[in-house]
């Protein structure tokens, strides 16, 4: 591929500076190739890692599957695209219940771990096993999500980054019907 030749030449070049601009700039091959180095560079502090490990181990004592739920609220309520990407707790509940049915999950063995930039009314999810992180630290929440088995949530690069760090699938909330078949065979991070 021409891309491989370009990358090889770039890596051999003494001038290692390159500048990119634009929302849609992507380097899927670079993300794959340098995943280990990227994860190491961005790894959280040991105190955050220990807190996350403790939280996940405690949940795993009683549940075989942990689903991270990312609910971005704040700017998604009405500032960004007129609320197009905002989901309230009732809408999220419907999606999670649909997920359980579509993937034939054992509700008693599945735990939903919520991360959000605002408090979520957890009483809405009384029929599910749920907990919301304290939300005090965005880095902690990011790596908490990455430590789950799957992420379901807001259409946001935050959830996508957590998916990348955890090498787990990220299923995106959708106002239209979610195409569950699209996600059916996704077991890892995907672009």
PDB file of C-alpha atoms in Angstrom:
ATOM      1  CA  UNK A   1       0.000   0.000   0.000  1.00  0.00           C
ATOM      2  CA  UNK A   2       1.111   3.572  -0.586  1.00  0.00           C
ATOM      3  CA  UNK A   3       0.215   4.323   3.041  1.00  0.00           C
ATOM      4  CA  UNK A   4       2.707   1.723   4.282  1.00  0.00           C
ATOM      5  CA  UNK A   5       5.470   3.208   2.136  1.00  0.00           C
ATOM      6  CA  UNK A   6       4.660   6.706   3.404  1.00  0.00           C
ATOM      7  CA  UNK A   7       4.693   5.553   7.045  1.00  0.00           C
ATOM      8  CA  UNK A   8       7.978   3.674   6.595  1.00  0.00           C
ATOM      9  CA  UNK A   9       9.594   6.754   5.011  1.00  0.00           C
ATOM     10  CA  UNK A  10       8.191   8.995   7.732  1.00  0.00           C
ATOM     11  CA  UNK A  11       9.530   6.749  10.507  1.00  0.00           C
ATOM     12  CA  UNK A  12      13.028   6.808   8.943  1.00  0.00           C
ATOM     13  CA  UNK A  13      12.991  10.595   8.474  1.00  0.00           C
ATOM     14  CA  UNK A  14      14.949  12.665  11.013  1.00  0.00           C
ATOM     15  CA  UNK A  15      12.357  15.455  10.936  1.00  0.00           C
ATOM     16  CA  UNK A  16       9.584  13.823  12.976  1.00  0.00           C
ATOM     17  CA  UNK A  17       7.183  16.766  12.900  1.00  0.00           C
ATOM     18  CA  UNK A  18       3.922  16.437  11.066  1.00  0.00           C
ATOM     19  CA  UNK A  19       0.812  18.542  11.513  1.00  0.00           C
ATOM     20  CA  UNK A  20      -2.779  17.504  10.999  1.00  0.00           C
ATOM     21  CA  UNK A  21      -5.969  19.463  11.199  1.00  0.00           C
ATOM     22  CA  UNK A  22      -9.621  18.607  10.902  1.00  0.00           C
ATOM     23  CA  UNK A  23     -12.346  16.748  12.706  1.00  0.00           C
ATOM     24  CA  UNK A  24     -12.370  13.818  10.303  1.00  0.00           C
ATOM     25  CA  UNK A  25      -8.626  13.124  10.404  1.00  0.00           C
ATOM     26  CA  UNK A  26      -8.249   9.450  11.239  1.00  0.00           C
ATOM     27  CA  UNK A  27      -5.396   6.967  11.343  1.00  0.00           C
ATOM     28  CA  UNK A  28      -6.962   3.533  11.955  1.00  0.00           C
ATOM     29  CA  UNK A  29      -3.751   1.702  11.044  1.00  0.00           C
ATOM     30  CA  UNK A  30      -1.708   3.922  13.347  1.00  0.00           C
ATOM     31  CA  UNK A  31      -4.174   3.306  16.177  1.00  0.00           C
ATOM     32  CA  UNK A  32      -3.785  -0.445  15.686  1.00  0.00           C
ATOM     33  CA  UNK A  33      -0.028  -0.386  15.245  1.00  0.00           C
ATOM     34  CA  UNK A  34       0.726   1.850  18.242  1.00  0.00           C
ATOM     35  CA  UNK A  35      -2.130   0.786  20.540  1.00  0.00           C
ATOM     36  CA  UNK A  36       0.198  -0.497  23.265  1.00  0.00           C
ATOM     37  CA  UNK A  37       2.266   2.691  23.294  1.00  0.00           C
ATOM     38  CA  UNK A  38      -0.800   4.948  23.199  1.00  0.00           C
ATOM     39  CA  UNK A  39      -2.424   3.104  26.113  1.00  0.00           C
ATOM     40  CA  UNK A  40       0.804   3.283  28.126  1.00  0.00           C
ATOM     41  CA  UNK A  41       1.222   7.021  27.457  1.00  0.00           C
ATOM     42  CA  UNK A  42      -2.348   7.829  28.499  1.00  0.00           C
ATOM     43  CA  UNK A  43      -2.643   5.376  31.389  1.00  0.00           C
ATOM     44  CA  UNK A  44      -4.172   6.862  34.537  1.00  0.00           C
ATOM     45  CA  UNK A  45      -2.286   7.420  37.749  1.00  0.00           C
ATOM     46  CA  UNK A  46      -1.849   4.400  40.056  1.00  0.00           C
ATOM     47  CA  UNK A  47      -4.388   5.747  42.572  1.00  0.00           C
ATOM     48  CA  UNK A  48      -7.054   5.978  39.856  1.00  0.00           C
ATOM     49  CA  UNK A  49      -6.132   2.519  38.508  1.00  0.00           C
ATOM     50  CA  UNK A  50      -6.429   1.052  42.019  1.00  0.00           C
ATOM     51  CA  UNK A  51      -9.825   2.678  42.614  1.00  0.00           C
ATOM     52  CA  UNK A  52     -11.126   1.364  39.263  1.00  0.00           C
ATOM     53  CA  UNK A  53      -9.767  -2.141  39.890  1.00  0.00           C
ATOM     54  CA  UNK A  54     -11.433  -2.206  43.315  1.00  0.00           C
ATOM     55  CA  UNK A  55     -14.783  -1.065  41.856  1.00  0.00           C
ATOM     56  CA  UNK A  56     -14.731  -3.602  39.022  1.00  0.00           C
ATOM     57  CA  UNK A  57     -13.630  -6.493  41.283  1.00  0.00           C
ATOM     58  CA  UNK A  58     -16.443  -5.699  43.717  1.00  0.00           C
ATOM     59  CA  UNK A  59     -19.048  -5.768  40.931  1.00  0.00           C
ATOM     60  CA  UNK A  60     -17.596  -8.978  39.425  1.00  0.00           C
ATOM     61  CA  UNK A  61     -18.213 -10.796  42.724  1.00  0.00           C
ATOM     62  CA  UNK A  62     -21.943 -10.856  41.909  1.00  0.00           C
ATOM     63  CA  UNK A  63     -22.238 -10.246  38.162  1.00  0.00           C
ATOM     64  CA  UNK A  64     -20.761 -12.002  35.141  1.00  0.00           C
ATOM     65  CA  UNK A  65     -21.155  -9.057  32.786  1.00  0.00           C
ATOM     66  CA  UNK A  66     -20.598  -5.349  33.298  1.00  0.00           C
ATOM     67  CA  UNK A  67     -22.030  -2.917  30.769  1.00  0.00           C
ATOM     68  CA  UNK A  68     -20.675   0.615  30.877  1.00  0.00           C
ATOM     69  CA  UNK A  69     -23.335   3.229  30.157  1.00  0.00           C
ATOM     70  CA  UNK A  70     -22.136   6.650  29.067  1.00  0.00           C
ATOM     71  CA  UNK A  71     -24.828   9.316  29.332  1.00  0.00           C
ATOM     72  CA  UNK A  72     -23.553  12.688  28.185  1.00  0.00           C
ATOM     73  CA  UNK A  73     -26.069  15.272  29.309  1.00  0.00           C
ATOM     74  CA  UNK A  74     -24.859  18.854  29.907  1.00  0.00           C
ATOM     75  CA  UNK A  75     -24.264  20.314  26.455  1.00  0.00           C
ATOM     76  CA  UNK A  76     -26.230  17.500  24.786  1.00  0.00           C
ATOM     77  CA  UNK A  77     -29.544  18.580  26.353  1.00  0.00           C
ATOM     78  CA  UNK A  78     -30.150  21.449  23.966  1.00  0.00           C
ATOM     79  CA  UNK A  79     -26.944  23.212  23.049  1.00  0.00           C
ATOM     80  CA  UNK A  80     -25.478  20.699  20.599  1.00  0.00           C
ATOM     81  CA  UNK A  81     -27.631  20.211  17.495  1.00  0.00           C
ATOM     82  CA  UNK A  82     -30.775  21.175  19.397  1.00  0.00           C
ATOM     83  CA  UNK A  83     -30.628  18.126  21.680  1.00  0.00           C
ATOM     84  CA  UNK A  84     -30.324  15.623  18.813  1.00  0.00           C
ATOM     85  CA  UNK A  85     -27.897  13.427  20.787  1.00  0.00           C
ATOM     86  CA  UNK A  86     -29.443  13.854  24.233  1.00  0.00           C
ATOM     87  CA  UNK A  87     -31.125  10.899  25.933  1.00  0.00           C
ATOM     88  CA  UNK A  88     -32.935  11.138  29.237  1.00  0.00           C
ATOM     89  CA  UNK A  89     -33.045   8.315  31.773  1.00  0.00           C
ATOM     90  CA  UNK A  90     -36.335   6.872  30.452  1.00  0.00           C
ATOM     91  CA  UNK A  91     -34.994   6.725  26.888  1.00  0.00           C
ATOM     92  CA  UNK A  92     -31.777   5.104  28.123  1.00  0.00           C
ATOM     93  CA  UNK A  93     -33.800   2.566  30.122  1.00  0.00           C
ATOM     94  CA  UNK A  94     -35.729   1.559  27.004  1.00  0.00           C
ATOM     95  CA  UNK A  95     -32.468   1.064  25.105  1.00  0.00           C
ATOM     96  CA  UNK A  96     -30.907  -1.009  27.886  1.00  0.00           C
ATOM     97  CA  UNK A  97     -33.982  -3.211  28.148  1.00  0.00           C
ATOM     98  CA  UNK A  98     -33.955  -3.679  24.376  1.00  0.00           C
ATOM     99  CA  UNK A  99     -30.253  -4.575  24.568  1.00  0.00           C
ATOM    100  CA  UNK A 100     -31.015  -7.243  27.193  1.00  0.00           C
ATOM    101  CA  UNK A 101     -33.701  -8.769  24.948  1.00  0.00           C
ATOM    102  CA  UNK A 102     -31.765  -8.563  21.671  1.00  0.00           C
ATOM    103  CA  UNK A 103     -28.623 -10.106  23.164  1.00  0.00           C
ATOM    104  CA  UNK A 104     -30.493 -12.560  25.377  1.00  0.00           C
ATOM    105  CA  UNK A 105     -28.727 -11.358  28.543  1.00  0.00           C
ATOM    106  CA  UNK A 106     -29.409 -12.799  31.978  1.00  0.00           C
ATOM    107  CA  UNK A 107     -30.756  -9.721  33.765  1.00  0.00           C
ATOM    108  CA  UNK A 108     -29.749 -11.064  37.183  1.00  0.00           C
ATOM    109  CA  UNK A 109     -26.113 -11.494  36.070  1.00  0.00           C
ATOM    110  CA  UNK A 110     -25.790  -8.210  34.140  1.00  0.00           C
ATOM    111  CA  UNK A 111     -24.696  -4.976  35.829  1.00  0.00           C
ATOM    112  CA  UNK A 112     -24.959  -1.501  34.289  1.00  0.00           C
ATOM    113  CA  UNK A 113     -22.297   0.970  35.424  1.00  0.00           C
ATOM    114  CA  UNK A 114     -23.271   4.548  34.556  1.00  0.00           C
ATOM    115  CA  UNK A 115     -20.863   7.401  33.902  1.00  0.00           C
ATOM    116  CA  UNK A 116     -22.246  10.859  33.207  1.00  0.00           C
ATOM    117  CA  UNK A 117     -21.374  14.520  33.430  1.00  0.00           C
ATOM    118  CA  UNK A 118     -24.542  15.038  35.511  1.00  0.00           C
ATOM    119  CA  UNK A 119     -26.529  13.088  38.074  1.00  0.00           C
ATOM    120  CA  UNK A 120     -28.796  10.452  36.486  1.00  0.00           C
ATOM    121  CA  UNK A 121     -32.091   9.500  38.137  1.00  0.00           C
ATOM    122  CA  UNK A 122     -31.148   5.909  38.944  1.00  0.00           C
ATOM    123  CA  UNK A 123     -34.638   5.135  40.336  1.00  0.00           C
ATOM    124  CA  UNK A 124     -35.779   4.871  36.697  1.00  0.00           C
ATOM    125  CA  UNK A 125     -33.656   1.712  36.407  1.00  0.00           C
ATOM    126  CA  UNK A 126     -35.154  -0.067  39.433  1.00  0.00           C
ATOM    127  CA  UNK A 127     -35.605  -3.320  37.479  1.00  0.00           C
ATOM    128  CA  UNK A 128     -31.906  -3.404  36.524  1.00  0.00           C
ATOM    129  CA  UNK A 129     -28.685  -3.811  38.503  1.00  0.00           C
ATOM    130  CA  UNK A 130     -27.195  -0.333  38.312  1.00  0.00           C
ATOM    131  CA  UNK A 131     -24.794   2.102  39.889  1.00  0.00           C
ATOM    132  CA  UNK A 132     -23.597   5.537  38.862  1.00  0.00           C
ATOM    133  CA  UNK A 133     -19.993   6.553  39.373  1.00  0.00           C
ATOM    134  CA  UNK A 134     -19.487   9.559  41.584  1.00  0.00           C
ATOM    135  CA  UNK A 135     -18.635  11.573  38.456  1.00  0.00           C
ATOM    136  CA  UNK A 136     -16.009  13.632  40.228  1.00  0.00           C
ATOM    137  CA  UNK A 137     -13.213  12.707  37.850  1.00  0.00           C
ATOM    138  CA  UNK A 138     -13.648  12.488  34.057  1.00  0.00           C
ATOM    139  CA  UNK A 139     -10.396  10.504  33.672  1.00  0.00           C
ATOM    140  CA  UNK A 140     -11.547   7.992  36.262  1.00  0.00           C
ATOM    141  CA  UNK A 141     -14.913   7.620  34.498  1.00  0.00           C
ATOM    142  CA  UNK A 142     -13.193   7.158  31.138  1.00  0.00           C
ATOM    143  CA  UNK A 143     -11.069   4.281  32.409  1.00  0.00           C
ATOM    144  CA  UNK A 144     -13.948   2.884  34.456  1.00  0.00           C
ATOM    145  CA  UNK A 145     -15.945   2.585  31.214  1.00  0.00           C
ATOM    146  CA  UNK A 146     -12.924   1.019  29.497  1.00  0.00           C
ATOM    147  CA  UNK A 147     -12.844  -1.671  32.207  1.00  0.00           C
ATOM    148  CA  UNK A 148     -16.352  -2.931  31.431  1.00  0.00           C
ATOM    149  CA  UNK A 149     -17.277  -5.636  28.908  1.00  0.00           C
ATOM    150  CA  UNK A 150     -19.237  -3.380  26.537  1.00  0.00           C
ATOM    151  CA  UNK A 151     -20.127   0.306  26.409  1.00  0.00           C
ATOM    152  CA  UNK A 152     -23.561   1.582  25.428  1.00  0.00           C
ATOM    153  CA  UNK A 153     -24.164   5.279  25.310  1.00  0.00           C
ATOM    154  CA  UNK A 154     -24.127   8.738  23.891  1.00  0.00           C
ATOM    155  CA  UNK A 155     -22.741   9.382  20.440  1.00  0.00           C
ATOM    156  CA  UNK A 156     -19.507  10.874  21.716  1.00  0.00           C
ATOM    157  CA  UNK A 157     -15.769  10.502  21.234  1.00  0.00           C
ATOM    158  CA  UNK A 158     -15.542   9.994  25.018  1.00  0.00           C
ATOM    159  CA  UNK A 159     -17.288   6.622  24.773  1.00  0.00           C
ATOM    160  CA  UNK A 160     -15.300   5.772  21.646  1.00  0.00           C
ATOM    161  CA  UNK A 161     -12.021   6.525  23.432  1.00  0.00           C
ATOM    162  CA  UNK A 162     -13.025   4.373  26.404  1.00  0.00           C
ATOM    163  CA  UNK A 163     -13.884   1.611  23.915  1.00  0.00           C
ATOM    164  CA  UNK A 164     -10.428   1.966  22.338  1.00  0.00           C
ATOM    165  CA  UNK A 165      -8.599   1.838  25.675  1.00  0.00           C
ATOM    166  CA  UNK A 166     -10.576  -1.227  26.784  1.00  0.00           C
ATOM    167  CA  UNK A 167     -10.637  -2.836  23.322  1.00  0.00           C
ATOM    168  CA  UNK A 168     -14.361  -3.422  23.814  1.00  0.00           C
ATOM    169  CA  UNK A 169     -17.391  -2.680  21.625  1.00  0.00           C
ATOM    170  CA  UNK A 170     -19.204   0.646  21.836  1.00  0.00           C
ATOM    171  CA  UNK A 171     -22.907   0.622  20.949  1.00  0.00           C
ATOM    172  CA  UNK A 172     -24.266   4.094  20.266  1.00  0.00           C
ATOM    173  CA  UNK A 173     -27.632   5.443  21.436  1.00  0.00           C
ATOM    174  CA  UNK A 174     -29.851   6.337  18.491  1.00  0.00           C
ATOM    175  CA  UNK A 175     -33.163   8.216  18.389  1.00  0.00           C
ATOM    176  CA  UNK A 176     -34.196   5.924  15.544  1.00  0.00           C
ATOM    177  CA  UNK A 177     -34.308   2.196  15.991  1.00  0.00           C
ATOM    178  CA  UNK A 178     -30.848   0.857  16.820  1.00  0.00           C
ATOM    179  CA  UNK A 179     -29.472  -1.523  14.224  1.00  0.00           C
ATOM    180  CA  UNK A 180     -28.638  -4.292  16.712  1.00  0.00           C
ATOM    181  CA  UNK A 181     -27.502  -6.603  13.892  1.00  0.00           C
ATOM    182  CA  UNK A 182     -24.746  -4.132  13.013  1.00  0.00           C
ATOM    183  CA  UNK A 183     -23.286  -4.598  16.504  1.00  0.00           C
ATOM    184  CA  UNK A 184     -24.005  -8.339  16.797  1.00  0.00           C
ATOM    185  CA  UNK A 185     -20.519  -9.608  15.854  1.00  0.00           C
ATOM    186  CA  UNK A 186     -18.543  -6.727  17.335  1.00  0.00           C
ATOM    187  CA  UNK A 187     -16.454  -8.022  20.234  1.00  0.00           C
ATOM    188  CA  UNK A 188     -13.663  -5.430  20.299  1.00  0.00           C
ATOM    189  CA  UNK A 189     -13.011  -1.785  19.545  1.00  0.00           C
ATOM    190  CA  UNK A 190     -13.975  -0.853  15.986  1.00  0.00           C
ATOM    191  CA  UNK A 191     -13.788   2.404  14.022  1.00  0.00           C
TER     192      UNK A 191
END
